[in-house]
Coordinates of C-alpha atoms in Angstrom, one line a residue:
Chain A
M30 CA -188.7 42.3 97.1
S31 CA -188.5 38.6 98.6
D32 CA -185.6 37.2 99.7
A33 CA -185.3 34.8 96.9
T34 CA -185.2 37.7 94.0
I35 CA -182.3 39.5 96.3
Q36 CA -180.5 36.1 96.3
A37 CA -181.1 35.6 92.7
E38 CA -179.6 39.0 92.0
A39 CA -176.5 38.0 94.2
K40 CA -175.9 34.8 92.3
N41 CA -176.0 37.0 88.7
R42 CA -174.0 39.1 90.1
S43 CA -170.4 38.6 88.8
L44 CA -167.2 41.1 88.1
W45 CA -167.9 41.1 84.4
G46 CA -171.2 41.5 84.8
D47 CA -170.4 44.6 87.4
V48 CA -168.5 46.3 84.6
W49 CA -171.0 45.3 81.7
V50 CA -173.8 47.5 83.8
Q51 CA -171.6 50.3 84.6
F52 CA -170.1 50.3 81.0
K53 CA -173.8 50.5 79.7
S54 CA -174.3 53.3 81.6
H55 CA -172.0 55.8 79.8
K56 CA -173.8 56.9 76.8
G57 CA -170.7 57.6 74.6
A58 CA -169.2 54.3 75.1
M59 CA -172.4 52.4 74.0
V60 CA -172.6 54.8 71.1
G61 CA -168.6 54.3 70.4
T62 CA -169.3 50.4 70.6
F63 CA -172.1 50.6 68.4
V64 CA -170.2 52.5 65.6
F65 CA -166.8 50.5 66.2
V66 CA -168.8 47.0 65.9
F67 CA -170.4 48.4 62.6
I68 CA -167.7 49.8 60.7
L69 CA -165.9 46.0 62.3
L70 CA -168.6 44.5 60.5
A71 CA -168.5 46.7 57.3
V72 CA -165.1 46.2 56.6
A73 CA -165.2 42.4 57.7
I74 CA -168.1 41.6 55.3
G75 CA -168.7 44.5 53.4
P76 CA -166.0 43.3 50.5
Y77 CA -168.4 40.2 50.3
L78 CA -171.6 42.1 49.8
W79 CA -170.0 45.1 47.7
N80 CA -168.2 42.7 45.2
L81 CA -166.2 45.4 43.1
D82 CA -163.0 45.1 42.7
P83 CA -161.1 47.6 44.5
T84 CA -158.4 48.1 42.1
F85 CA -160.4 47.5 38.6
A86 CA -159.7 50.9 36.9
N87 CA -162.6 51.9 34.4
I88 CA -161.5 54.9 32.9
R89 CA -164.7 55.6 31.8
E90 CA -166.2 56.2 34.6
R91 CA -163.6 58.4 36.3
N92 CA -163.8 61.3 39.0
Q93 CA -168.2 60.6 39.4
G94 CA -169.7 61.9 42.5
M95 CA -172.4 59.9 44.2
S96 CA -174.4 57.5 42.1
W97 CA -176.3 53.8 42.5
A98 CA -173.7 52.8 40.6
H99 CA -171.1 54.0 43.0
P100 CA -172.7 55.6 46.4
F101 CA -169.2 57.1 47.1
G102 CA -168.0 58.1 43.5
T103 CA -164.8 57.3 41.9
D104 CA -161.5 58.2 41.6
Q105 CA -159.4 59.5 38.8
L106 CA -158.9 56.0 37.6
G107 CA -162.4 55.3 37.6
R108 CA -161.7 53.0 40.9
D109 CA -164.8 52.4 43.0
T110 CA -164.3 54.4 46.3
L111 CA -167.1 52.5 48.3
A112 CA -164.7 49.4 47.6
Q113 CA -161.7 51.3 48.2
L114 CA -162.9 52.4 51.4
L115 CA -163.9 48.8 52.6
Q116 CA -161.0 47.2 51.4
G117 CA -158.7 50.0 53.2
G118 CA -160.5 50.1 56.1
R119 CA -159.4 46.0 56.5
V120 CA -155.9 47.3 56.0
S121 CA -155.7 50.0 58.4
I122 CA -157.8 48.4 61.1
A123 CA -155.5 45.3 61.3
V124 CA -152.5 47.3 61.4
G125 CA -154.1 49.1 64.5
V126 CA -154.8 46.0 66.2
T127 CA -151.9 44.2 65.2
A128 CA -149.8 47.0 66.2
M129 CA -151.7 47.5 69.5
L130 CA -151.2 43.8 70.4
I131 CA -147.2 44.1 69.6
S132 CA -146.8 47.1 72.0
L133 CA -149.2 45.6 74.4
I134 CA -147.1 42.6 74.8
V135 CA -143.9 44.2 74.8
G136 CA -145.4 47.1 77.2
T137 CA -146.6 44.4 80.0
A138 CA -143.7 42.4 79.9
I139 CA -141.2 45.2 80.3
G140 CA -143.6 46.7 82.8
V141 CA -144.3 43.6 85.2
L142 CA -140.8 42.5 85.0
A143 CA -139.5 45.9 86.5
G144 CA -142.2 45.9 89.0
F145 CA -142.0 42.5 89.8
F146 CA -138.1 42.0 90.0
K147 CA -136.0 44.5 91.5
R148 CA -132.5 44.0 89.6
I149 CA -133.8 44.7 86.4
D150 CA -136.1 47.2 87.7
G151 CA -133.4 50.4 87.2
L152 CA -132.4 49.4 83.7
L153 CA -136.0 48.9 82.3
M154 CA -137.3 52.0 83.4
R155 CA -134.2 54.0 81.9
T156 CA -134.6 52.0 78.8
T157 CA -138.2 53.4 78.5
D158 CA -137.2 56.9 79.6
L159 CA -134.5 56.4 76.6
F160 CA -137.3 55.4 74.5
L161 CA -139.9 58.2 75.6
A162 CA -136.4 60.7 74.5
L163 CA -136.4 59.7 70.8
P164 CA -138.2 62.0 68.6
L165 CA -140.7 59.4 66.9
L166 CA -142.5 60.7 64.2
P167 CA -139.3 61.7 62.5
L168 CA -137.6 58.4 63.6
L169 CA -140.6 56.3 62.1
L170 CA -140.3 57.9 59.1
V171 CA -136.6 57.4 58.8
I172 CA -136.8 53.9 59.7
I173 CA -139.5 53.2 56.9
M174 CA -137.7 54.9 54.3
L175 CA -134.2 53.0 55.1
F176 CA -135.9 49.6 55.5
R177 CA -138.5 49.4 53.4
D178 CA -136.8 48.0 50.2
T179 CA -135.2 45.8 51.7
L180 CA -138.4 44.3 53.5
R181 CA -140.6 44.7 49.9
K182 CA -137.6 42.2 48.7
A183 CA -138.0 39.7 51.3
F184 CA -141.9 39.7 52.0
G185 CA -143.4 41.1 48.6
P186 CA -144.6 44.9 48.8
E187 CA -147.5 44.5 50.2
T188 CA -146.2 41.9 53.5
G189 CA -143.4 43.2 54.0
I190 CA -144.4 47.4 54.6
F191 CA -147.5 45.8 56.7
I192 CA -144.8 44.1 59.0
L193 CA -142.1 46.9 58.6
I194 CA -145.2 49.2 59.9
V195 CA -146.9 47.2 62.2
F196 CA -143.9 46.3 64.1
I197 CA -142.4 50.0 64.1
I198 CA -145.7 51.5 65.6
G199 CA -145.7 48.3 68.0
I200 CA -142.2 49.2 69.5
T201 CA -142.6 52.7 69.6
S202 CA -145.5 52.8 71.3
W203 CA -145.0 50.5 74.3
M204 CA -143.9 53.1 77.0
Q205 CA -146.9 54.7 78.4
T206 CA -148.4 50.8 79.1
A207 CA -144.9 50.0 80.4
R208 CA -144.9 52.8 83.2
I209 CA -148.8 52.4 84.1
V210 CA -148.4 48.4 84.8
R211 CA -145.1 48.8 86.7
G212 CA -146.9 51.6 89.4
D213 CA -149.8 48.9 89.5
V214 CA -147.3 45.9 90.0
L215 CA -144.9 47.3 92.4
A216 CA -148.2 48.6 94.6
L217 CA -149.7 44.6 94.3
K218 CA -146.2 42.8 94.9
E219 CA -146.8 44.1 98.5
R220 CA -150.2 43.2 99.3
E221 CA -151.1 40.3 101.2
F222 CA -152.5 37.8 99.0
V223 CA -149.3 37.9 97.3
L224 CA -147.2 37.4 100.2
A225 CA -150.1 34.2 101.1
A226 CA -149.0 32.8 97.5
R227 CA -145.4 33.5 98.0
S228 CA -145.7 31.8 101.5
I229 CA -147.2 28.2 100.1
G230 CA -144.2 28.2 97.8
T231 CA -145.7 29.3 94.3
P232 CA -143.0 30.2 91.7
S233 CA -142.3 33.5 90.7
L234 CA -143.5 32.9 87.3
R235 CA -146.8 31.2 88.1
L236 CA -147.2 34.0 90.8
I237 CA -147.2 36.6 87.7
L238 CA -149.5 34.9 85.8
R239 CA -151.7 34.1 88.3
H240 CA -151.8 36.9 90.7
I241 CA -150.6 39.8 89.5
L242 CA -151.7 39.7 85.3
P243 CA -155.2 39.3 86.4
N244 CA -155.0 42.4 88.9
V245 CA -153.4 44.8 86.3
L246 CA -155.9 43.8 83.3
S247 CA -158.0 47.2 83.5
P248 CA -155.2 49.3 82.7
I249 CA -153.9 47.1 80.0
M250 CA -157.5 47.1 78.4
V251 CA -157.5 50.8 78.4
S252 CA -154.5 51.6 76.9
A253 CA -155.3 48.6 74.5
T254 CA -158.1 50.8 73.4
L255 CA -155.8 53.9 72.9
G256 CA -153.3 51.7 71.0
I257 CA -155.7 50.8 68.7
A258 CA -157.1 54.5 68.0
N259 CA -152.9 55.9 68.2
A260 CA -152.0 53.3 65.7
I261 CA -154.4 54.0 63.1
I262 CA -154.0 57.6 63.4
T263 CA -149.8 56.7 63.3
E264 CA -150.3 54.2 60.0
S265 CA -152.6 57.1 58.2
A266 CA -150.3 59.8 59.0
L267 CA -147.2 57.9 57.4
S268 CA -149.4 57.2 54.4
F269 CA -150.6 60.4 54.2
L270 CA -146.7 61.9 54.3
G271 CA -146.1 59.3 51.2
L272 CA -144.3 56.8 52.9
G273 CA -146.8 54.0 53.7
F274 CA -148.4 50.9 51.7
P275 CA -148.1 51.4 47.7
S276 CA -150.7 53.4 46.1
D277 CA -152.4 50.2 44.6
F278 CA -152.6 48.9 48.3
P279 CA -155.5 51.3 49.7
T280 CA -155.8 52.4 53.1
W281 CA -157.7 55.0 54.8
G282 CA -154.5 57.0 55.0
R283 CA -153.5 56.5 51.1
L284 CA -156.7 56.9 50.0
L285 CA -156.6 60.1 52.0
Y286 CA -153.4 61.3 50.6
D287 CA -154.1 60.4 47.0
G288 CA -157.4 62.1 47.4
A289 CA -155.5 65.3 48.9
Q290 CA -154.2 66.0 45.5
Y291 CA -157.8 66.7 43.6
I292 CA -159.1 68.5 46.6
D293 CA -160.0 71.6 44.4
N294 CA -162.1 69.6 42.2
Y295 CA -163.4 66.4 43.9
P296 CA -163.3 67.7 47.9
S297 CA -165.6 64.2 48.7
R298 CA -162.7 61.9 48.1
V299 CA -161.0 63.6 51.0
V300 CA -164.1 63.7 53.2
W301 CA -164.9 59.7 52.8
P302 CA -161.5 58.1 54.1
G303 CA -161.1 61.0 56.4
L304 CA -164.5 60.4 58.2
A305 CA -164.0 56.6 58.2
I306 CA -160.8 57.3 60.2
T307 CA -162.1 59.8 62.4
L308 CA -165.4 57.7 63.2
T309 CA -163.0 55.1 64.2
V310 CA -160.6 56.9 66.4
I311 CA -163.5 58.8 68.3
S312 CA -165.5 55.6 69.1
V313 CA -162.7 53.6 70.3
N314 CA -161.3 56.7 72.2
F315 CA -164.9 56.3 73.9
I316 CA -165.1 52.8 74.3
G317 CA -161.6 53.8 76.1
D318 CA -163.5 56.1 78.2
G319 CA -165.9 53.7 79.1
L320 CA -164.1 51.2 80.2
R321 CA -161.9 52.8 82.0
D322 CA -165.1 54.3 84.3
A323 CA -166.4 50.6 84.4
L324 CA -163.5 48.9 85.5
D325 CA -162.3 51.3 88.5
P326 CA -164.1 49.5 91.5
R327 CA -164.4 53.1 93.0
I328 CA -166.5 54.6 90.0
R329 CA -168.6 51.5 89.6
G330 CA -170.3 51.1 92.8
R331 CA -171.6 54.5 92.8
Chain B
M5 CA -133.1 73.5 93.4
L6 CA -129.7 74.9 91.9
N7 CA -128.1 71.3 92.7
Y8 CA -131.1 69.7 91.1
T9 CA -130.8 71.9 87.9
I10 CA -126.7 70.9 87.6
R11 CA -127.2 67.8 88.3
R12 CA -129.8 67.4 85.6
L13 CA -127.8 68.9 83.1
I14 CA -124.8 67.1 83.8
F15 CA -126.9 63.8 83.7
A16 CA -128.7 65.2 80.3
I17 CA -125.6 65.1 78.3
P18 CA -124.8 61.3 78.2
T19 CA -128.5 60.7 77.7
L20 CA -128.1 63.1 74.4
L21 CA -125.2 61.5 73.5
F22 CA -126.4 57.8 73.5
I23 CA -129.4 58.9 71.8
S24 CA -127.3 60.5 69.1
F25 CA -125.2 57.3 69.0
I26 CA -128.4 55.4 68.5
I27 CA -130.0 57.6 65.5
F28 CA -126.7 57.3 64.1
I29 CA -126.6 53.4 64.5
I30 CA -129.9 53.3 63.3
L31 CA -129.3 55.4 60.2
D32 CA -126.3 53.8 59.7
M33 CA -127.5 49.7 59.7
A34 CA -130.1 50.6 56.7
P35 CA -129.0 48.8 53.4
N36 CA -129.0 52.2 51.9
D37 CA -126.5 54.1 49.0
P38 CA -125.8 57.9 48.8
T39 CA -125.2 57.3 44.9
G40 CA -128.1 55.4 44.4
N41 CA -130.0 58.7 43.0
L42 CA -127.3 59.7 40.8
P43 CA -127.7 59.0 37.1
L44 CA -127.1 55.5 36.1
T45 CA -124.3 56.7 33.7
I46 CA -121.6 57.4 36.0
P47 CA -119.5 54.4 35.9
P48 CA -118.7 52.2 39.4
E49 CA -115.2 53.7 39.7
V50 CA -116.6 57.1 39.8
R51 CA -119.4 56.3 42.3
Q52 CA -116.7 54.4 44.9
K53 CA -114.5 57.9 44.6
I54 CA -117.8 59.4 45.7
R55 CA -118.2 57.1 48.2
E56 CA -115.1 57.7 49.4
S57 CA -115.2 61.9 49.2
L58 CA -118.0 61.6 51.6
G59 CA -115.7 59.6 54.1
L60 CA -118.4 55.9 53.5
D61 CA -115.5 53.9 53.3
A62 CA -114.6 54.4 57.0
P63 CA -115.5 52.3 60.4
M64 CA -118.5 53.3 62.0
Y65 CA -117.1 54.2 65.2
I66 CA -114.8 56.5 63.4
R67 CA -117.7 58.9 61.3
Y68 CA -119.7 58.6 64.5
L69 CA -116.9 60.4 66.4
L70 CA -116.2 63.0 63.5
W71 CA -119.8 63.9 63.6
C72 CA -119.6 64.4 67.1
N73 CA -116.9 66.6 66.8
Q74 CA -118.2 68.4 63.7
F75 CA -121.5 68.8 65.4
F76 CA -120.7 69.3 69.3
I77 CA -117.4 71.3 68.6
N78 CA -116.9 72.9 65.0
E79 CA -120.4 74.2 64.8
P80 CA -120.7 75.7 68.2
L81 CA -117.2 77.9 67.1
N82 CA -118.4 78.2 63.6
M83 CA -121.4 80.1 65.5
L84 CA -119.5 82.3 67.8
H85 CA -117.9 83.1 64.9
Q86 CA -120.7 84.0 62.4
W87 CA -122.7 85.8 65.2
F88 CA -120.2 87.5 67.3
G89 CA -116.7 87.5 64.9
W90 CA -115.0 85.6 67.9
C91 CA -112.0 83.5 66.3
I92 CA -111.0 80.1 67.9
G93 CA -108.7 78.0 66.1
D94 CA -109.1 77.4 62.5
C95 CA -112.1 79.6 61.4
E96 CA -112.3 79.0 58.0
G97 CA -111.1 75.5 57.4
R98 CA -113.0 74.4 59.7
L99 CA -115.3 71.1 59.0
R100 CA -118.9 71.5 59.5
V101 CA -122.0 68.8 59.2
E102 CA -122.2 69.0 55.2
S103 CA -125.7 67.6 53.4
W104 CA -125.0 64.8 50.7
I105 CA -127.1 66.5 48.3
T106 CA -126.2 70.2 48.6
R107 CA -122.9 70.1 49.7
S108 CA -123.4 72.7 51.9
P109 CA -123.4 73.0 55.8
V110 CA -126.8 71.6 57.3
V111 CA -126.9 73.6 60.5
D112 CA -127.1 76.8 57.7
S113 CA -130.1 75.5 55.9
I114 CA -131.9 74.7 59.4
V115 CA -131.1 78.1 61.1
E116 CA -132.9 79.6 57.5
R117 CA -135.9 77.3 57.8
M118 CA -135.7 78.2 61.5
P119 CA -138.3 80.9 61.5
Q120 CA -141.2 79.6 59.5
T121 CA -141.7 76.9 61.6
L122 CA -141.3 79.2 64.8
W123 CA -144.0 81.3 63.5
V124 CA -146.4 78.8 62.6
V125 CA -145.6 76.3 65.8
G126 CA -145.1 79.1 68.2
M127 CA -148.1 81.2 67.2
S128 CA -150.5 78.0 67.3
Y129 CA -149.2 77.0 70.5
V130 CA -149.8 80.8 71.9
V131 CA -153.6 80.8 70.5
S132 CA -154.1 77.4 72.0
I133 CA -153.0 78.2 75.5
L134 CA -154.9 81.6 75.2
V135 CA -158.1 79.7 74.2
A136 CA -157.5 76.7 76.5
V137 CA -157.0 78.0 79.9
P138 CA -160.8 80.3 79.9
I139 CA -162.5 77.1 78.6
G140 CA -161.1 75.1 80.9
V141 CA -161.8 77.6 83.9
I142 CA -165.5 77.9 83.0
S143 CA -166.3 74.5 81.9
A144 CA -164.6 73.0 85.9
Y145 CA -166.7 76.6 87.7
K146 CA -169.8 75.0 85.5
Q147 CA -169.5 71.2 85.6
Y148 CA -172.5 69.4 83.5
S149 CA -173.7 72.7 82.1
W150 CA -173.9 72.7 78.6
F151 CA -171.2 74.6 77.8
D152 CA -169.0 71.6 79.7
Q153 CA -170.9 69.1 77.6
A154 CA -169.8 71.2 74.6
G155 CA -166.0 71.3 75.5
T156 CA -165.9 67.8 76.4
L157 CA -167.6 67.0 73.2
V158 CA -165.0 69.2 71.2
S159 CA -162.0 68.4 73.0
M160 CA -162.7 64.9 72.2
I161 CA -163.2 65.7 68.7
G162 CA -160.2 67.5 68.1
F163 CA -158.2 65.1 70.0
A164 CA -159.5 62.2 67.7
V165 CA -159.3 64.1 64.3
P166 CA -156.0 64.0 63.3
T167 CA -154.2 66.8 61.9
F168 CA -153.9 65.9 58.3
F169 CA -157.9 65.6 58.1
T170 CA -158.3 68.7 59.9
G171 CA -155.9 70.5 57.7
L172 CA -157.9 69.3 54.4
V173 CA -161.2 70.0 55.6
L174 CA -160.4 74.1 56.3
Q175 CA -158.8 73.7 52.9
I176 CA -162.2 72.5 51.4
V177 CA -164.1 75.1 53.4
F178 CA -162.1 78.0 53.1
S179 CA -160.0 78.1 50.3
T180 CA -162.4 75.9 47.5
M181 CA -165.8 76.7 48.9
I182 CA -165.4 80.2 49.6
P183 CA -164.8 82.3 46.3
S184 CA -161.3 83.8 46.5
D185 CA -162.6 87.5 46.5
H186 CA -164.8 87.0 49.7
W187 CA -163.4 88.4 52.5
A188 CA -163.3 84.8 54.5
W189 CA -161.3 83.4 51.8
L190 CA -157.9 81.9 52.9
P191 CA -154.8 80.8 50.9
S192 CA -154.4 77.0 51.1
K193 CA -150.6 77.0 50.4
Y194 CA -148.3 79.1 52.6
N195 CA -145.8 81.6 50.8
T196 CA -142.6 81.2 52.7
L197 CA -141.2 84.2 50.5
H198 CA -143.8 86.6 51.4
E199 CA -142.5 89.7 53.2
V200 CA -144.1 92.0 55.5
T201 CA -143.6 95.8 54.6
D202 CA -147.1 97.5 55.3
W203 CA -150.6 96.8 56.1
Q204 CA -151.6 94.9 53.6
S205 CA -149.3 92.4 53.6
F206 CA -149.5 91.8 57.6
V207 CA -152.8 91.0 56.9
Y208 CA -152.2 88.6 54.1
Q209 CA -149.6 87.2 56.2
M210 CA -152.1 86.8 59.0
R211 CA -154.7 84.9 56.7
Q212 CA -152.1 82.5 55.3
M213 CA -150.9 81.6 59.0
A214 CA -154.4 81.0 59.5
M215 CA -155.4 77.7 58.8
P216 CA -151.9 76.1 59.8
V217 CA -152.2 77.9 63.0
T218 CA -155.8 76.5 63.7
V219 CA -155.1 73.2 62.9
L220 CA -152.2 72.7 64.7
A221 CA -154.0 75.1 68.0
L222 CA -157.1 72.9 67.7
Y223 CA -155.0 69.7 69.1
N224 CA -153.2 71.0 71.3
M225 CA -156.3 73.0 72.8
A226 CA -157.9 70.2 72.9
Q227 CA -155.7 68.1 75.5
L228 CA -154.9 71.6 77.6
S229 CA -158.4 72.3 78.4
R230 CA -159.1 69.2 79.6
F231 CA -155.9 69.6 81.6
M232 CA -157.1 72.5 83.1
R233 CA -160.6 71.9 83.7
A234 CA -159.4 68.8 85.5
S235 CA -156.8 70.7 87.6
M236 CA -159.2 73.6 88.4
L237 CA -161.9 71.0 89.3
D238 CA -159.4 69.3 92.3
N239 CA -158.8 72.8 93.6
L240 CA -162.4 74.2 93.7
S241 CA -162.9 71.7 96.2
Q242 CA -160.3 72.1 98.6
D243 CA -160.7 73.5 101.6
Y244 CA -158.9 77.2 101.3
V245 CA -161.5 78.2 98.7
R246 CA -164.5 77.6 101.3
T247 CA -162.3 79.9 103.4
A248 CA -161.5 82.3 100.5
R249 CA -165.3 82.5 100.4
A250 CA -166.2 82.8 104.5
K251 CA -164.2 85.4 104.9
G252 CA -166.1 87.4 102.1
L253 CA -163.8 88.0 99.0
R254 CA -165.8 88.2 95.9
E255 CA -166.6 85.0 93.6
R256 CA -164.2 86.5 90.9
T257 CA -161.3 86.6 93.2
V258 CA -162.0 83.7 94.6
V259 CA -161.8 81.5 91.2
L260 CA -159.4 83.9 89.3
V261 CA -157.0 84.4 91.8
H262 CA -157.0 81.5 94.4
V263 CA -158.3 78.8 92.4
L264 CA -156.5 79.5 89.2
R265 CA -152.9 80.5 90.2
N266 CA -153.2 76.8 91.9
S267 CA -154.6 75.0 89.2
L268 CA -152.4 76.6 86.4
I269 CA -149.1 74.8 88.1
P270 CA -149.7 71.2 86.6
V271 CA -150.9 72.9 83.4
V272 CA -147.5 74.7 83.1
T273 CA -145.5 71.9 82.9
V274 CA -148.0 70.2 80.7
I275 CA -147.4 73.0 78.0
A276 CA -143.7 72.7 78.7
L277 CA -144.0 69.2 77.9
G278 CA -146.1 69.5 75.0
V279 CA -143.4 71.9 73.3
P280 CA -141.3 69.1 71.4
T281 CA -144.8 67.2 70.4
I282 CA -146.1 70.1 68.6
F283 CA -142.6 70.4 66.7
G284 CA -143.1 66.6 65.6
G285 CA -146.9 67.3 65.1
A286 CA -145.7 70.3 62.8
I287 CA -144.4 67.9 60.1
I288 CA -147.6 66.9 58.8
T289 CA -149.1 70.3 58.8
E290 CA -146.5 71.7 57.4
Q291 CA -146.7 68.8 54.2
I292 CA -150.3 70.1 54.0
F293 CA -150.2 74.0 53.7
G294 CA -146.8 73.9 52.5
V295 CA -144.9 75.7 55.0
N296 CA -141.0 75.6 53.9
G297 CA -140.0 74.4 57.8
L298 CA -138.2 72.0 59.7
G299 CA -140.5 69.5 59.1
A300 CA -140.1 70.1 55.0
L301 CA -136.4 70.0 55.3
L302 CA -136.9 66.6 57.0
I303 CA -138.9 64.9 54.5
I304 CA -137.0 66.5 51.6
G305 CA -134.0 65.2 53.6
I306 CA -135.8 61.6 54.1
Q307 CA -136.7 61.2 50.9
G308 CA -133.1 62.1 49.1
A309 CA -131.4 59.7 51.9
D310 CA -129.3 63.0 52.6
I311 CA -128.2 61.0 56.3
P312 CA -126.3 63.6 57.5
L313 CA -129.3 66.6 57.7
V314 CA -131.5 63.6 59.1
Q315 CA -129.1 62.6 61.5
T316 CA -128.4 66.2 62.7
L317 CA -132.6 67.2 62.8
T318 CA -133.7 64.3 64.3
F319 CA -131.0 64.8 66.6
I320 CA -132.3 68.4 67.4
F321 CA -135.9 67.0 68.0
A322 CA -134.3 64.7 70.7
V323 CA -132.3 67.5 72.5
L324 CA -135.7 69.5 72.7
I325 CA -137.6 66.2 74.2
V326 CA -134.8 66.4 76.6
L327 CA -134.5 70.1 77.3
F328 CA -138.3 70.6 77.8
N329 CA -138.3 67.6 80.1
L330 CA -136.3 69.1 82.0
I331 CA -138.0 72.8 82.3
A332 CA -140.8 70.8 83.0
D333 CA -139.4 69.6 86.2
I334 CA -137.8 72.9 87.5
L335 CA -140.8 74.5 86.6
Y336 CA -142.6 72.3 88.9
G337 CA -140.1 72.4 91.4
L338 CA -140.3 76.5 91.3
L339 CA -144.1 76.7 91.3
D340 CA -145.2 74.3 93.8
P341 CA -143.6 75.0 97.4
R342 CA -144.5 71.6 98.1
I343 CA -141.9 70.0 95.6
R344 CA -138.6 70.0 97.0
Y345 CA -135.6 68.2 95.0
E346 CA -132.6 67.1 97.0

């Protein structure tokens, strides 16, 4: 190899380039990425390509099996399952991503503040412990049952329940992120580059934004992927218990819940939404696995 | 160690009181009316009377203190009376936490439903531990073998597939696709009234428990076997393992006595920490298979807006979490001599 190529290679290597190279070598993560991107594309542009109305009831064609007109069959009111799946996927993934963002913002903020400012550390970490000690699933169910009607009146049936579910999942799943971020911040705070930044008079806010946050990015990204999976599962569990979205507003969990009543005669109605949830969650988990390896410099060097 | 335990126990009391207060506030904030489900023909004055009889006109802190008094003082005293016949104070006229729907004591219905949940949840946990430990040991000992690869895949799937989907798939396969006179057929719904009297009924009990137990066990197994594997891998590369091999111990003794015992230490605490979670997960499984347990009771209470019932059950779940966190910490201290609590 000549000197020129070595130099060219050295120039081309950046942090994210290295991460990408390591990420590519994780087979599960690559397959997961393809599946997840496929699902994202399907729910994003699918409803335009498959333009049957998911809520259109055609009672003459109810409970049909697989056919060219309805590739995944129809339900007990003759609504097309494929259209419902695509529409439901939009809601499920939107819930997953939004709830993840909320939990990530809350978790990172609390983690950074607790790690950086010693005075509020005790208070914030006791709060985190308290949240960890709350029985979350029962409380989620209770809160949704109690506040559903108020929010429905205020924002309309769909938006109201969307805000409620996203908000509730978000504020009950930030604790792990906060703990991990706090641990990392505590270690970073003692490092020389932070001391250097402080010695030239960097104010705390800029110190956090410019020096601390970029260095805790990798645990945050990993918990982001796991957060999406977690939020999608929680939303479907709520819908499955009948406390999620209304039935004319399909989500994957809701479709599963509706299909469960016809499980004896039309088992396929359970299989499709279940497979959609499972594939999404598994692919997101594999992406998280690959990201964890790719972002860890100790593994990346190998 | 004893000091530490006592200090933790004392610290748990304000934590639990605080949690119960938070649950109370959340339930109280809700714009919710216990008379909302009653027939519309009941005139408003009567509704007002009903509300007063439920004690709803009192300010919030009084209602909270009343609940505390009923739950923390009256209920334990009542248990002493019922179980041992000890009578302290006014045994008959004592106020207990009463459900708004059935007007019967909440704790009684919880005690009534406890065995179903414990059977299913407890069995599934035992099964998952019994399966997960050997899987973890083998896949760590033969790292990157086909067994390990398969184990990784299965645990990934077991972890990612939500319990409500595994439950429904099992129902499709074992209750719908297999004819009901086949030996492998399993009932899709759990019959709570079934009593075990002879061999036949015992077999039926096992069959109806098979699916709910499998569903819950699969999920826990995925997690536990991963932990077991990681912990075994940590220990297998330690120096004491080389020493044990060098002094000529048999391979079986090295792995199953020396390494396994040390690797079980962190796993035991994970097992203790997981207990409250599976009670929460059982809510969904009970719903699928119609097990008439605590989870089903909670769902009924939530749908009927039965605040005292929901408050008490949620608080019991919180007690489980705090208690098993404590147990995990104490176990860790007892099992691992390197950890000394001051």
